[in-house]
Coordinates of N, CA and C in Angstrom, one line a residue:
M1354 N 102.4 22.5 8.7 CA 102.1 23.4 9.2 C 101.6 24.4 7.9
V1355 N 100.9 25.0 8.3 CA 100.5 26.3 7.3 C 100.4 27.4 7.8
E1356 N 100.2 27.7 8.9 CA 100.2 29.0 9.5 C 100.3 29.0 11.0
M1357 N 100.8 29.9 11.9 CA 100.9 30.1 13.2 C 100.6 31.4 13.4
T1358 N 99.3 31.8 14.5 CA 99.0 33.1 14.6 C 98.8 33.3 15.9
A1359 N 98.8 34.4 16.3 CA 98.4 35.0 18.1 C 97.3 35.7 17.8
T1360 N 96.3 35.5 18.8 CA 95.0 35.3 18.9 C 94.8 36.2 20.2
T1361 N 93.5 36.5 20.3 CA 93.5 36.9 22.2 C 93.4 35.9 23.1
A1362 N 93.0 34.6 22.3 CA 93.0 33.1 23.1 C 94.1 32.6 23.2
G1363 N 95.3 33.2 22.9 CA 96.5 32.7 22.6 C 97.3 32.3 21.1
N1364 N 98.6 31.7 21.3 CA 98.7 31.1 19.9 C 98.2 30.1 19.5
E1365 N 97.8 30.1 18.0 CA 97.0 29.1 17.0 C 97.9 28.4 16.1
V1366 N 97.6 27.2 16.2 CA 98.7 26.8 14.7 C 97.5 26.3 13.8
V1367 N 97.8 26.3 12.4 CA 97.1 25.7 11.5 C 97.7 24.5 10.6
F1368 N 97.3 23.7 10.6 CA 97.6 22.2 10.0 C 97.0 22.1 8.7
K1369 N 97.8 21.3 7.9 CA 96.7 20.6 6.8 C 97.3 19.1 6.5
D1370 N 96.6 18.4 6.8 CA 96.9 16.9 6.8 C 97.3 16.4 5.2
G1371 N 97.6 15.2 4.7 CA 97.8 14.7 3.7 C 96.5 14.2 2.9
R1372 N 95.4 14.5 3.3 CA 94.0 14.4 2.6 C 93.5 15.8 2.2
G1373 N 94.2 16.8 3.0 CA 93.7 18.3 2.4 C 92.8 18.9 3.5
R1374 N 92.6 18.2 4.9 CA 91.7 18.6 5.7 C 92.6 19.5 6.5
V1375 N 92.0 20.3 7.1 CA 92.7 21.8 7.9 C 92.4 21.5 9.4
L1376 N 93.4 21.7 10.2 CA 93.0 21.4 11.6 C 93.8 22.5 12.1
R1377 N 92.8 23.2 13.2 CA 93.5 24.3 14.0 C 93.6 23.8 15.6
L1378 N 94.5 24.0 16.1 CA 95.2 23.8 17.2 C 95.2 25.1 18.2
T1379 N 95.2 25.4 19.4 CA 96.1 26.1 20.3 C 97.1 25.7 20.5
L1380 N 98.4 26.6 20.5 CA 99.6 25.9 20.8 C 100.1 25.0 22.0
K1381 N 99.0 25.2 22.9 CA 99.1 24.3 24.3 C 98.4 23.1 23.8
E1382 N 97.6 22.9 22.9 CA 96.8 21.9 23.0 C 98.0 20.8 22.0
L1383 N 98.3 21.6 21.0 CA 99.7 20.7 20.2 C 100.5 20.2 20.7
L1384 N 100.9 21.1 21.9 CA 102.2 20.8 22.9 C 102.0 19.3 23.6
F1385 N 100.5 19.4 24.3 CA 100.0 18.7 25.3 C 99.7 17.4 24.9
S1386 N 98.9 17.4 23.9 CA 97.6 16.9 23.5 C 98.2 15.7 22.5
D1387 N 97.6 14.4 22.2 CA 97.3 13.4 21.7 C 97.2 13.4 20.1
R1388 N 96.5 14.4 20.0 CA 95.7 14.5 18.4 C 96.8 15.2 17.6
A1389 N 97.8 15.4 17.8 CA 98.9 15.8 17.1 C 100.2 14.9 17.2
E1390 N 101.0 14.9 16.4 CA 102.1 14.5 16.3 C 103.4 14.6 15.7
V1391 N 104.4 15.2 16.0 CA 105.4 15.7 15.3 C 106.3 14.2 14.2
I1392 N 106.2 14.9 13.1 CA 106.9 13.7 12.2 C 108.1 14.3 11.6
P1393 N 109.4 14.5 11.8 CA 110.4 14.8 11.6 C 110.6 14.7 9.6
D1394 N 111.1 15.4 8.9 CA 111.4 15.3 7.7 C 112.7 15.0 7.6
Q1395 N 113.3 15.1 8.6 CA 115.2 14.6 8.4 C 115.6 13.9 9.9
P1396 N 116.5 13.5 9.8 CA 117.0 12.6 11.0 C 117.5 13.6 12.1
G1397 N 117.6 13.1 13.5 CA 118.1 14.0 14.3 C 117.0 13.6 15.6
P1398 N 117.4 14.2 16.9 CA 116.7 14.0 18.1 C 115.2 13.9 17.9
A1399 N 114.6 13.2 18.5 CA 113.0 13.3 18.4 C 112.3 12.9 20.1
A1400 N 111.4 13.3 20.3 CA 110.8 13.4 21.6 C 110.7 11.6 22.0
G1401 N 110.5 10.9 21.0 CA 110.3 9.1 21.1 C 112.0 8.6 21.0
G1402 N 112.7 9.2 20.8 CA 113.8 8.3 20.6 C 114.7 8.0 21.9
V1403 N 115.4 7.0 21.4 CA 116.3 6.4 22.5 C 117.5 6.7 23.0
E1404 N 117.9 7.8 22.1 CA 119.0 8.8 22.4 C 118.7 9.9 23.1
E1405 N 119.4 10.6 23.9 CA 119.2 11.6 24.4 C 120.0 12.8 24.0
I1406 N 119.6 14.1 23.9 CA 120.4 15.3 23.5 C 121.6 15.4 24.3
A1407 N 122.5 15.9 23.7 CA 123.7 16.3 24.4 C 123.6 17.1 26.0
S1408 N 122.5 18.4 25.6 CA 122.2 18.9 27.0 C 121.7 18.2 28.0
V1409 N 120.7 17.5 27.8 CA 119.9 16.5 28.7 C 121.1 15.8 29.2
V1410 N 121.7 15.2 28.6 CA 122.6 14.0 29.1 C 123.7 14.7 30.0
L1411 N 124.3 16.0 29.8 CA 125.3 16.8 30.4 C 124.5 17.5 31.7
S1412 N 123.2 17.7 31.8 CA 122.4 18.7 32.8 C 122.5 17.4 33.9
Q1413 N 122.4 16.2 33.9 CA 122.2 15.1 35.0 C 123.7 14.7 35.3
L1414 N 124.6 15.7 34.7 CA 125.9 15.0 35.6 C 126.1 15.5 37.0
G1415 N 126.8 14.9 37.7 CA 127.2 15.6 39.1 C 128.3 16.4 38.8
E1416 N 128.9 17.1 40.0 CA 129.7 18.1 40.0 C 131.0 17.5 39.4
D1417 N 131.6 16.3 39.7 CA 132.7 15.7 39.4 C 132.5 15.4 38.1
G1418 N 131.4 14.8 37.3 CA 131.2 14.5 36.0 C 131.6 15.7 35.0
R1419 N 130.9 16.9 35.6 CA 130.9 18.1 35.0 C 132.3 18.6 34.8
C1420 N 133.1 18.4 35.7 CA 134.3 19.1 36.0 C 135.2 18.6 34.8
K1421 N 135.4 17.1 34.8 CA 135.8 15.9 33.8 C 135.7 16.3 32.6
V1422 N 134.1 16.9 32.0 CA 133.8 17.2 30.8 C 134.4 18.6 30.5
L1423 N 134.1 19.5 31.4 CA 134.9 20.5 31.1 C 136.2 20.9 30.7
E1424 N 136.9 19.9 31.7 CA 138.4 19.6 31.6 C 138.7 18.9 29.8
R1425 N 137.9 18.0 29.9 CA 138.1 17.6 28.2 C 138.1 18.6 27.2
A1426 N 136.6 19.3 27.1 CA 136.7 20.3 26.4 C 137.5 21.4 26.2
G1427 N 138.0 21.9 27.5 CA 139.1 22.7 27.3 C 140.4 22.2 26.3
H1428 N 140.9 20.8 26.6 CA 141.9 20.4 25.9 C 141.3 20.3 24.2
I1429 N 139.9 19.9 23.8 CA 139.8 19.9 22.6 C 139.9 21.3 21.9
R1430 N 139.4 22.4 22.7 CA 139.2 23.6 22.4 C 140.9 24.1 22.3
E1431 N 141.8 23.7 22.9 CA 143.2 24.0 23.0 C 143.7 23.6 21.4
V1432 N 143.5 22.1 21.4 CA 143.9 21.5 20.0 C 143.3 22.6 18.8
L1433 N 142.1 22.5 18.8 CA 141.8 23.2 17.6 C 141.8 24.7 17.3
T1434 N 142.4 25.4 18.5 CA 142.3 27.1 18.4 C 143.7 27.3 18.9
G1435 N 144.5 26.5 19.9 CA 145.8 27.0 20.5 C 145.2 27.8 22.3
F1436 N 144.1 27.6 22.3 CA 143.5 28.2 24.1 C 142.6 27.3 24.1
R1437 N 142.4 27.3 25.8 CA 141.7 26.2 26.3 C 140.3 26.9 26.2
S1438 N 140.3 28.2 26.1 CA 138.8 29.0 26.1 C 138.2 29.0 25.0
G1439 N 139.3 28.7 24.1 CA 138.7 28.5 22.5 C 138.8 30.2 22.0
S1440 N 139.4 31.1 22.6 CA 139.8 32.3 22.1 C 141.0 33.2 22.5
A1441 N 142.0 33.7 21.7 CA 143.0 34.6 22.1 C 142.8 35.8 22.9
E1442 N 141.3 36.0 23.0 CA 140.9 37.2 23.7 C 140.4 36.8 25.1
L1443 N 140.2 35.5 25.4 CA 140.4 35.0 26.7 C 141.5 34.0 26.9
A1444 N 142.5 34.3 26.6 CA 143.9 33.5 26.6 C 144.1 33.1 28.2
G1445 N 144.4 31.9 28.7 CA 145.1 31.6 30.1 C 146.5 32.1 30.1
E1446 N 146.9 31.9 31.4 CA 148.7 32.8 31.8 C 149.4 31.2 30.6
G1447 N 150.2 31.7 29.8 CA 151.1 30.8 28.9 C 150.5 30.6 27.8
E1448 N 149.3 31.0 27.4 CA 149.0 30.1 26.2 C 149.1 31.3 25.1
P1449 N 149.1 30.8 23.6 CA 149.1 29.4 23.4 C 150.5 29.0 23.9
R1450 N 150.3 27.4 24.2 CA 151.7 26.7 24.4 C 152.0 26.7 23.1
P1451 N 153.3 26.5 23.0 CA 154.1 26.2 22.0 C 153.9 25.0 20.7
E1452 N 153.5 23.9 21.5 CA 153.1 22.9 20.7 C 151.5 23.2 20.3
Y1453 N 150.9 24.1 20.6 CA 149.6 24.2 20.4 C 149.4 25.8 19.6
A1454 N 150.4 26.5 19.3 CA 150.1 27.9 18.8 C 149.8 27.9 17.5
P1455 N 148.5 28.7 17.0 CA 148.2 28.7 15.8 C 149.1 29.7 15.0
D1456 N 149.5 29.3 13.7 CA 150.0 30.0 12.8 C 150.8 31.1 13.4
G1457 N 151.9 30.4 14.0 CA 153.3 31.0 14.4 C 152.9 31.9 15.8
L1458 N 151.8 31.9 16.2 CA 151.8 32.8 17.5 C 152.5 31.8 18.7
A1459 N 153.2 32.5 19.6 CA 154.0 31.7 20.8 C 153.8 32.4 22.0
G1460 N 153.5 31.4 23.2 CA 153.4 32.0 24.1 C 154.6 32.4 24.8
P1461 N 154.9 32.9 25.9 CA 155.5 33.0 26.7 C 157.0 31.9 26.9
K1462 N 158.1 32.4 26.7 CA 159.3 31.4 26.7 C 159.9 31.2 28.4

């Protein structure tokens, strides 16, 4: 991609291919056409990949699954920070528990 510009017709993207040829597409055409393909320059999620990104997988969970994930995330944040919310400012009642208290902080006894 060489350039991205806003025009009266909408957003346009200018590309240069490996042979030096220039191609100009509207952003809409780029996103919905077979004329262009995103080729990543580093590993990670891709549109054609078999792995789904976490947000896609989590959005498909039912209420029970979401509750389990939120509970586990709270445990992980508590181990890492001492607080289930991940923050002393949003500490729950009795937090931090002594076994998870960061740097000598202690909850109520």
